């Protein structure tokens, strides 16, 4: 495939004439603007860009992007995105889904697009609720969540989207939240990755699950509750006074205090985004005792699915004549001839 040509656009070039219709205060507005600001920085071409969504509040996204797009059916966006990528591998494809659309009815499709490593960017908006269908508990809703489908409180253990992605074979896993100034950096890293790039984006549902992420996303004191991971940089938070180290006896992460700049003496880990075992530990860190791990958690590319398909097609067609008429006439064929008839009308 040819190297992409950088295209000059502005945020306005990515805005459509459609009225953006989410609930006032919905986190989807912030995510939309983050994407529209990021694409010009990537040099993306609207004529070569496709947004594909399933069903849910997040899935209105293609209407608001001045590019090509599909608003598909519940849970099947990964299957549609795979087909589009195989039909035209040069297209830059972004898949937009939610925690219900992508992890419930669409969980099987999500697993397969990740394990196949189709070269697309997957943004999963996680508001831990079914917003479009009026607030039922979703696969990521926390235990105790009261909703129309769980009036006494949910007793399901919630799914962890990033752990699901890693378990499905994803080679890129990132995490951010709707109003974070660092979200565009995660989107850029995902776009640079060759293969299926999975980004979980925590998104505030102002109506049915308001402020559920305030424990780590609120601006005041955020530095104490957020661990922004940068490949090659030490895992420090709380203005550098705390860090993440490895308890070698328990093979588990632990929080350590850091005196001054002596993070190395405290045993603070340097983030290695290619370390899959470390990524598993990071996505499973329980918030509260630990900060919320954000940024690029895992990034270790391997050959993409569509590259393998293209190579297989080339091998199978090498030296062959692409002639459909010859192909249809080849093999067991015969000609039906009209039989001569006797004078009485019966066959001779």
XYZ file of N, CA, C and O in Angstrom, residues 55 73-76 78 97-111 124-126 129-130 133 136-141 156 159-161 164 198:
156
model
N -25.115 1.063 17.015
C -26.339 1.672 17.544
C -26.048 2.195 18.953
O -25.373 1.539 19.740
N -25.899 -1.428 12.045
C -26.861 -2.053 12.953
C -26.174 -2.468 14.253
O -24.948 -2.493 14.351
N -26.984 -2.828 15.216
C -26.515 -3.033 16.578
C -25.410 -4.088 16.669
O -25.620 -5.259 16.378
N -24.222 -3.647 17.081
C -23.120 -4.565 17.341
C -22.324 -5.000 16.133
O -21.281 -5.642 16.278
N -22.794 -4.668 14.917
C -22.162 -5.214 13.710
C -21.171 -4.267 13.055
O -20.633 -4.571 11.990
N -18.019 -3.635 13.643
C -16.724 -4.243 13.319
C -16.756 -5.085 12.057
O -15.788 -5.107 11.282
N -18.218 3.106 18.713
C -19.167 2.215 19.382
C -19.273 2.608 20.852
O -18.572 3.509 21.313
N -20.162 1.944 21.561
C -20.331 2.204 22.984
C -20.160 0.935 23.796
O -19.967 -0.159 23.243
N -20.242 1.054 25.108
C -20.037 -0.125 25.958
C -21.143 -1.155 25.768
O -20.900 -2.362 25.850
N -22.367 -0.702 25.465
C -23.438 -1.649 25.208
C -23.348 -2.232 23.806
O -23.373 -3.449 23.613
N -23.210 -1.365 22.815
C -23.130 -1.789 21.420
C -21.918 -2.676 21.163
O -21.996 -3.692 20.475
N -20.769 -2.303 21.737
C -19.520 -2.989 21.423
C -19.217 -4.202 22.279
O -18.472 -5.094 21.849
N -19.784 -4.273 23.488
C -19.421 -5.357 24.400
C -20.574 -6.293 24.737
O -20.352 -7.329 25.358
N -21.789 -5.949 24.327
C -22.924 -6.837 24.578
C -23.266 -7.572 23.293
O -22.639 -8.568 22.951
N -24.219 -7.055 22.521
C -24.584 -7.737 21.280
C -23.414 -7.775 20.296
O -23.302 -8.685 19.474
N -22.507 -6.804 20.392
C -21.381 -6.757 19.463
C -20.082 -7.322 19.997
O -19.033 -7.186 19.356
N -20.128 -7.974 21.161
C -18.890 -8.474 21.754
C -18.157 -9.468 20.881
O -16.922 -9.451 20.789
N -18.909 -10.339 20.203
C -18.245 -11.335 19.351
C -17.579 -10.679 18.149
O -16.461 -11.025 17.770
N -18.254 -9.706 17.549
C -17.669 -9.006 16.399
C -16.442 -8.190 16.824
O -15.452 -8.112 16.088
N -16.526 -7.594 18.007
C -15.383 -6.824 18.503
C -14.179 -7.731 18.721
O -13.038 -7.382 18.364
N -14.403 -8.886 19.282
C -13.312 -9.829 19.518
C -12.614 -10.190 18.217
O -11.382 -10.213 18.128
N -14.242 3.198 21.673
C -15.358 2.683 22.463
C -15.693 3.690 23.554
O -14.913 3.897 24.479
N -16.844 4.357 23.414
C -17.288 5.326 24.414
C -17.910 4.554 25.572
O -18.914 3.855 25.392
N -17.340 4.686 26.745
C -17.810 3.936 27.907
C -18.441 4.881 28.918
O -17.747 5.597 29.636
N -23.492 2.706 30.986
C -24.954 2.680 31.027
C -25.469 2.581 29.590
O -24.739 2.912 28.647
N -26.694 2.106 29.407
C -27.365 2.211 28.108
C -28.066 3.568 28.060
O -29.143 3.731 28.636
N -31.371 3.919 25.177
C -32.605 3.200 25.508
C -33.061 3.452 26.939
O -33.738 2.631 27.543
N -30.697 1.667 31.120
C -30.549 0.333 31.688
C -29.077 0.044 31.980
O -28.177 0.656 31.403
N -28.825 -0.893 32.886
C -27.445 -1.280 33.199
C -26.802 -1.914 31.970
O -27.442 -2.674 31.235
N -25.534 -1.586 31.732
C -24.803 -2.098 30.572
C -23.742 -3.104 31.046
O -23.570 -3.316 32.254
N -22.998 -3.717 30.115
C -21.957 -4.668 30.535
C -20.889 -4.054 31.432
O -20.222 -4.781 32.168
N -20.712 -2.713 31.374
C -19.665 -2.089 32.186
C -20.212 -1.404 33.437
O -19.439 -0.795 34.182
N -21.527 -1.467 33.669
C -22.092 -0.821 34.864
C -21.505 -1.439 36.134
O -21.317 -2.646 36.228
N -24.072 -7.893 38.735
C -23.106 -8.366 37.742
C -21.745 -7.735 37.990
O -21.653 -6.549 38.334
N -17.698 -5.664 33.008
C -16.640 -5.972 32.044
C -15.614 -4.853 32.052
O -15.941 -3.685 32.284
N -14.364 -5.213 31.795
C -13.278 -4.252 31.690
C -12.898 -4.170 30.206
O -12.280 -5.089 29.670
N -13.290 -3.089 29.511
C -13.066 -3.026 28.063
C -11.618 -3.244 27.638
O -11.352 -3.952 26.661
N -10.657 -6.819 28.070
C -11.294 -7.574 26.989
C -10.483 -7.452 25.703
O -10.256 -8.434 24.993
N -7.394 -0.046 19.735
C -8.572 0.029 20.603
C -8.385 1.143 21.621
O -7.400 1.139 22.375
